[in-house]
Amino acid sequence: MSELIRFETTTGHIVVETADEEGVRRVSRKGLTDVARRFGEALADVEGAAADAIESFRSGRLKPDQIEIEFGVKLNAETGALIAKASTEGQLTVKLTWSSGPPPRDAG
C-alpha cells in the first residue's frame, strides 16, 4: 500500500503519494505523514547536486555550449528528496551539445 506524505510549501502544502516499498516500515498509521522539512528545503539538496554536476562540465576541458542533466527525484518522509535509483545504481543522464558557429563572446 502506498503512503501519502505532506510537505509544507510557501503557499500551503503539497501531498505526495509514495510507492510501496517492501520491507519499509511506515511511520504513520493515519495514512498521511507530515514531513518536517519544507518542500523547497528538500529539493535544495538535489539542486546542489545538479549545480555541482553542471559546474563540473563547465569547468572541464570539453567546454560544451549547452548542458542538459536529467535525473529522477524521489520524495521520502524521512529524508525529503533524493536522486532516485534505477535498478541498483543511481540514474543520471547528461547531454552535452556544441554549436558549429564561433564561440560566444564574454560580456566582460
PDB file of C-alpha atoms in Angstrom:
ATOM      1  CA  MET A   1       0.000   0.000   0.000  1.00  0.00           C
ATOM      2  CA  SER A   2       1.341   3.451  -0.897  1.00  0.00           C
ATOM      3  CA  GLU A   3       1.875   6.211   1.648  1.00  0.00           C
ATOM      4  CA  LEU A   4       0.866   9.863   1.474  1.00  0.00           C
ATOM      5  CA  ILE A   5       3.389  12.410   2.697  1.00  0.00           C
ATOM      6  CA  ARG A   6       2.701  16.127   3.101  1.00  0.00           C
ATOM      7  CA  PHE A   7       5.306  18.844   2.590  1.00  0.00           C
ATOM      8  CA  GLU A   8       4.791  22.461   3.583  1.00  0.00           C
ATOM      9  CA  THR A   9       5.334  24.966   0.748  1.00  0.00           C
ATOM     10  CA  THR A  10       5.447  28.754   0.660  1.00  0.00           C
ATOM     11  CA  THR A  11       1.778  28.866  -0.336  1.00  0.00           C
ATOM     12  CA  GLY A  12       0.358  25.915   1.624  1.00  0.00           C
ATOM     13  CA  HIS A  13       1.015  22.183   1.306  1.00  0.00           C
ATOM     14  CA  ILE A  14       1.695  19.548  -1.319  1.00  0.00           C
ATOM     15  CA  VAL A  15       0.733  15.919  -0.774  1.00  0.00           C
ATOM     16  CA  VAL A  16       2.867  13.281  -2.496  1.00  0.00           C
ATOM     17  CA  GLU A  17       1.956   9.627  -2.934  1.00  0.00           C
ATOM     18  CA  THR A  18       4.944   7.352  -2.494  1.00  0.00           C
ATOM     19  CA  ALA A  19       5.288   3.899  -3.962  1.00  0.00           C
ATOM     20  CA  ASP A  20       5.055   0.974  -1.606  1.00  0.00           C
ATOM     21  CA  GLU A  21       8.451  -0.492  -0.878  1.00  0.00           C
ATOM     22  CA  GLU A  22       8.697  -3.974   0.528  1.00  0.00           C
ATOM     23  CA  GLY A  23      10.417  -4.095   3.892  1.00  0.00           C
ATOM     24  CA  VAL A  24       9.886  -0.390   4.677  1.00  0.00           C
ATOM     25  CA  ARG A  25       8.162   0.290   7.984  1.00  0.00           C
ATOM     26  CA  ARG A  26       5.564   3.031   7.756  1.00  0.00           C
ATOM     27  CA  VAL A  27       5.957   5.902  10.192  1.00  0.00           C
ATOM     28  CA  SER A  28       2.274   6.845  10.231  1.00  0.00           C
ATOM     29  CA  ARG A  29      -0.854   4.856  10.985  1.00  0.00           C
ATOM     30  CA  LYS A  30      -3.255   7.558   9.849  1.00  0.00           C
ATOM     31  CA  GLY A  31      -2.227   7.310   6.200  1.00  0.00           C
ATOM     32  CA  LEU A  32      -0.761  10.834   5.951  1.00  0.00           C
ATOM     33  CA  THR A  33       2.712  11.717   7.228  1.00  0.00           C
ATOM     34  CA  ASP A  34       3.768  15.328   7.711  1.00  0.00           C
ATOM     35  CA  VAL A  35       7.377  15.933   6.697  1.00  0.00           C
ATOM     36  CA  ALA A  36       9.455  18.148   8.980  1.00  0.00           C
ATOM     37  CA  ARG A  37      11.329  19.786   6.086  1.00  0.00           C
ATOM     38  CA  ARG A  38       9.687  22.246   3.715  1.00  0.00           C
ATOM     39  CA  PHE A  39       9.341  21.088   0.106  1.00  0.00           C
ATOM     40  CA  GLY A  40      11.852  23.671  -1.143  1.00  0.00           C
ATOM     41  CA  GLU A  41      14.374  22.657   1.521  1.00  0.00           C
ATOM     42  CA  ALA A  42      14.098  19.033   0.461  1.00  0.00           C
ATOM     43  CA  LEU A  43      14.697  19.945  -3.186  1.00  0.00           C
ATOM     44  CA  ALA A  44      17.635  22.229  -2.305  1.00  0.00           C
ATOM     45  CA  ASP A  45      19.839  19.188  -1.686  1.00  0.00           C
ATOM     46  CA  VAL A  46      19.078  17.865  -5.160  1.00  0.00           C
ATOM     47  CA  GLU A  47      19.562  21.347  -6.631  1.00  0.00           C
ATOM     48  CA  GLY A  48      23.036  21.453  -5.102  1.00  0.00           C
ATOM     49  CA  ALA A  49      23.903  18.120  -6.687  1.00  0.00           C
ATOM     50  CA  ALA A  50      22.706  19.365 -10.090  1.00  0.00           C
ATOM     51  CA  ALA A  51      24.704  22.601  -9.736  1.00  0.00           C
ATOM     52  CA  ASP A  52      27.863  20.633  -8.891  1.00  0.00           C
ATOM     53  CA  ALA A  53      27.362  18.369 -11.912  1.00  0.00           C
ATOM     54  CA  ILE A  54      26.855  21.318 -14.279  1.00  0.00           C
ATOM     55  CA  GLU A  55      29.879  23.169 -12.858  1.00  0.00           C
ATOM     56  CA  SER A  56      31.975  20.049 -13.360  1.00  0.00           C
ATOM     57  CA  PHE A  57      31.174  20.026 -17.094  1.00  0.00           C
ATOM     58  CA  ARG A  58      31.504  23.817 -17.488  1.00  0.00           C
ATOM     59  CA  SER A  59      34.948  23.950 -15.872  1.00  0.00           C
ATOM     60  CA  GLY A  60      36.237  20.811 -17.574  1.00  0.00           C
ATOM     61  CA  ARG A  61      38.117  20.607 -20.841  1.00  0.00           C
ATOM     62  CA  LEU A  62      35.091  19.785 -23.031  1.00  0.00           C
ATOM     63  CA  LYS A  63      33.507  23.289 -22.820  1.00  0.00           C
ATOM     64  CA  PRO A  64      30.053  22.417 -24.233  1.00  0.00           C
ATOM     65  CA  ASP A  65      27.728  25.199 -25.433  1.00  0.00           C
ATOM     66  CA  GLN A  66      24.794  23.561 -23.674  1.00  0.00           C
ATOM     67  CA  ILE A  67      24.482  21.116 -20.798  1.00  0.00           C
ATOM     68  CA  GLU A  68      21.360  19.117 -20.014  1.00  0.00           C
ATOM     69  CA  ILE A  69      21.235  16.931 -16.918  1.00  0.00           C
ATOM     70  CA  GLU A  70      18.289  14.684 -16.142  1.00  0.00           C
ATOM     71  CA  PHE A  71      17.622  12.566 -13.095  1.00  0.00           C
ATOM     72  CA  GLY A  72      14.661  11.328 -11.147  1.00  0.00           C
ATOM     73  CA  VAL A  73      13.820  12.850  -7.772  1.00  0.00           C
ATOM     74  CA  LYS A  74      12.383  10.569  -5.124  1.00  0.00           C
ATOM     75  CA  LEU A  75      10.427  12.091  -2.235  1.00  0.00           C
ATOM     76  CA  ASN A  76      10.578  10.397   1.136  1.00  0.00           C
ATOM     77  CA  ALA A  77       9.059  11.261   4.522  1.00  0.00           C
ATOM     78  CA  GLU A  78      12.325  10.639   6.362  1.00  0.00           C
ATOM     79  CA  THR A  79      14.936  12.070   4.010  1.00  0.00           C
ATOM     80  CA  GLY A  80      12.948  14.596   1.963  1.00  0.00           C
ATOM     81  CA  ALA A  81      14.188  14.483  -1.630  1.00  0.00           C
ATOM     82  CA  LEU A  82      16.893  12.281  -3.094  1.00  0.00           C
ATOM     83  CA  ILE A  83      18.081  11.216  -6.513  1.00  0.00           C
ATOM     84  CA  ALA A  84      16.106   8.116  -7.424  1.00  0.00           C
ATOM     85  CA  LYS A  85      17.865   4.933  -8.329  1.00  0.00           C
ATOM     86  CA  ALA A  86      17.386   2.845 -11.429  1.00  0.00           C
ATOM     87  CA  SER A  87      17.826  -0.813 -10.564  1.00  0.00           C
ATOM     88  CA  THR A  88      20.700  -0.903  -8.062  1.00  0.00           C
ATOM     89  CA  GLU A  89      22.576   2.194  -9.250  1.00  0.00           C
ATOM     90  CA  GLY A  90      21.817   5.912  -9.401  1.00  0.00           C
ATOM     91  CA  GLN A  91      20.499   7.271 -12.666  1.00  0.00           C
ATOM     92  CA  LEU A  92      21.921  10.444 -14.235  1.00  0.00           C
ATOM     93  CA  THR A  93      21.566  11.331 -17.909  1.00  0.00           C
ATOM     94  CA  VAL A  94      23.890  14.020 -19.278  1.00  0.00           C
ATOM     95  CA  LYS A  95      23.572  15.636 -22.699  1.00  0.00           C
ATOM     96  CA  LEU A  96      26.322  17.970 -23.948  1.00  0.00           C
ATOM     97  CA  THR A  97      25.978  19.931 -27.207  1.00  0.00           C
ATOM     98  CA  TRP A  98      28.285  22.135 -29.231  1.00  0.00           C
ATOM     99  CA  SER A  99      27.315  24.549 -31.992  1.00  0.00           C
ATOM    100  CA  SER A 100      29.302  24.824 -35.213  1.00  0.00           C
ATOM    101  CA  GLY A 101      29.476  28.642 -35.013  1.00  0.00           C
ATOM    102  CA  PRO A 102      32.095  30.768 -33.306  1.00  0.00           C
ATOM    103  CA  PRO A 103      32.263  30.574 -29.501  1.00  0.00           C
ATOM    104  CA  PRO A 104      30.124  33.132 -27.635  1.00  0.00           C
ATOM    105  CA  ARG A 105      31.948  36.292 -26.519  1.00  0.00           C
ATOM    106  CA  ASP A 106      32.243  37.041 -22.842  1.00  0.00           C
ATOM    107  CA  ALA A 107      30.356  40.158 -21.745  1.00  0.00           C
ATOM    108  CA  GLY A 108      33.161  41.484 -19.602  1.00  0.00           C
TER     109      GLY A 108
END
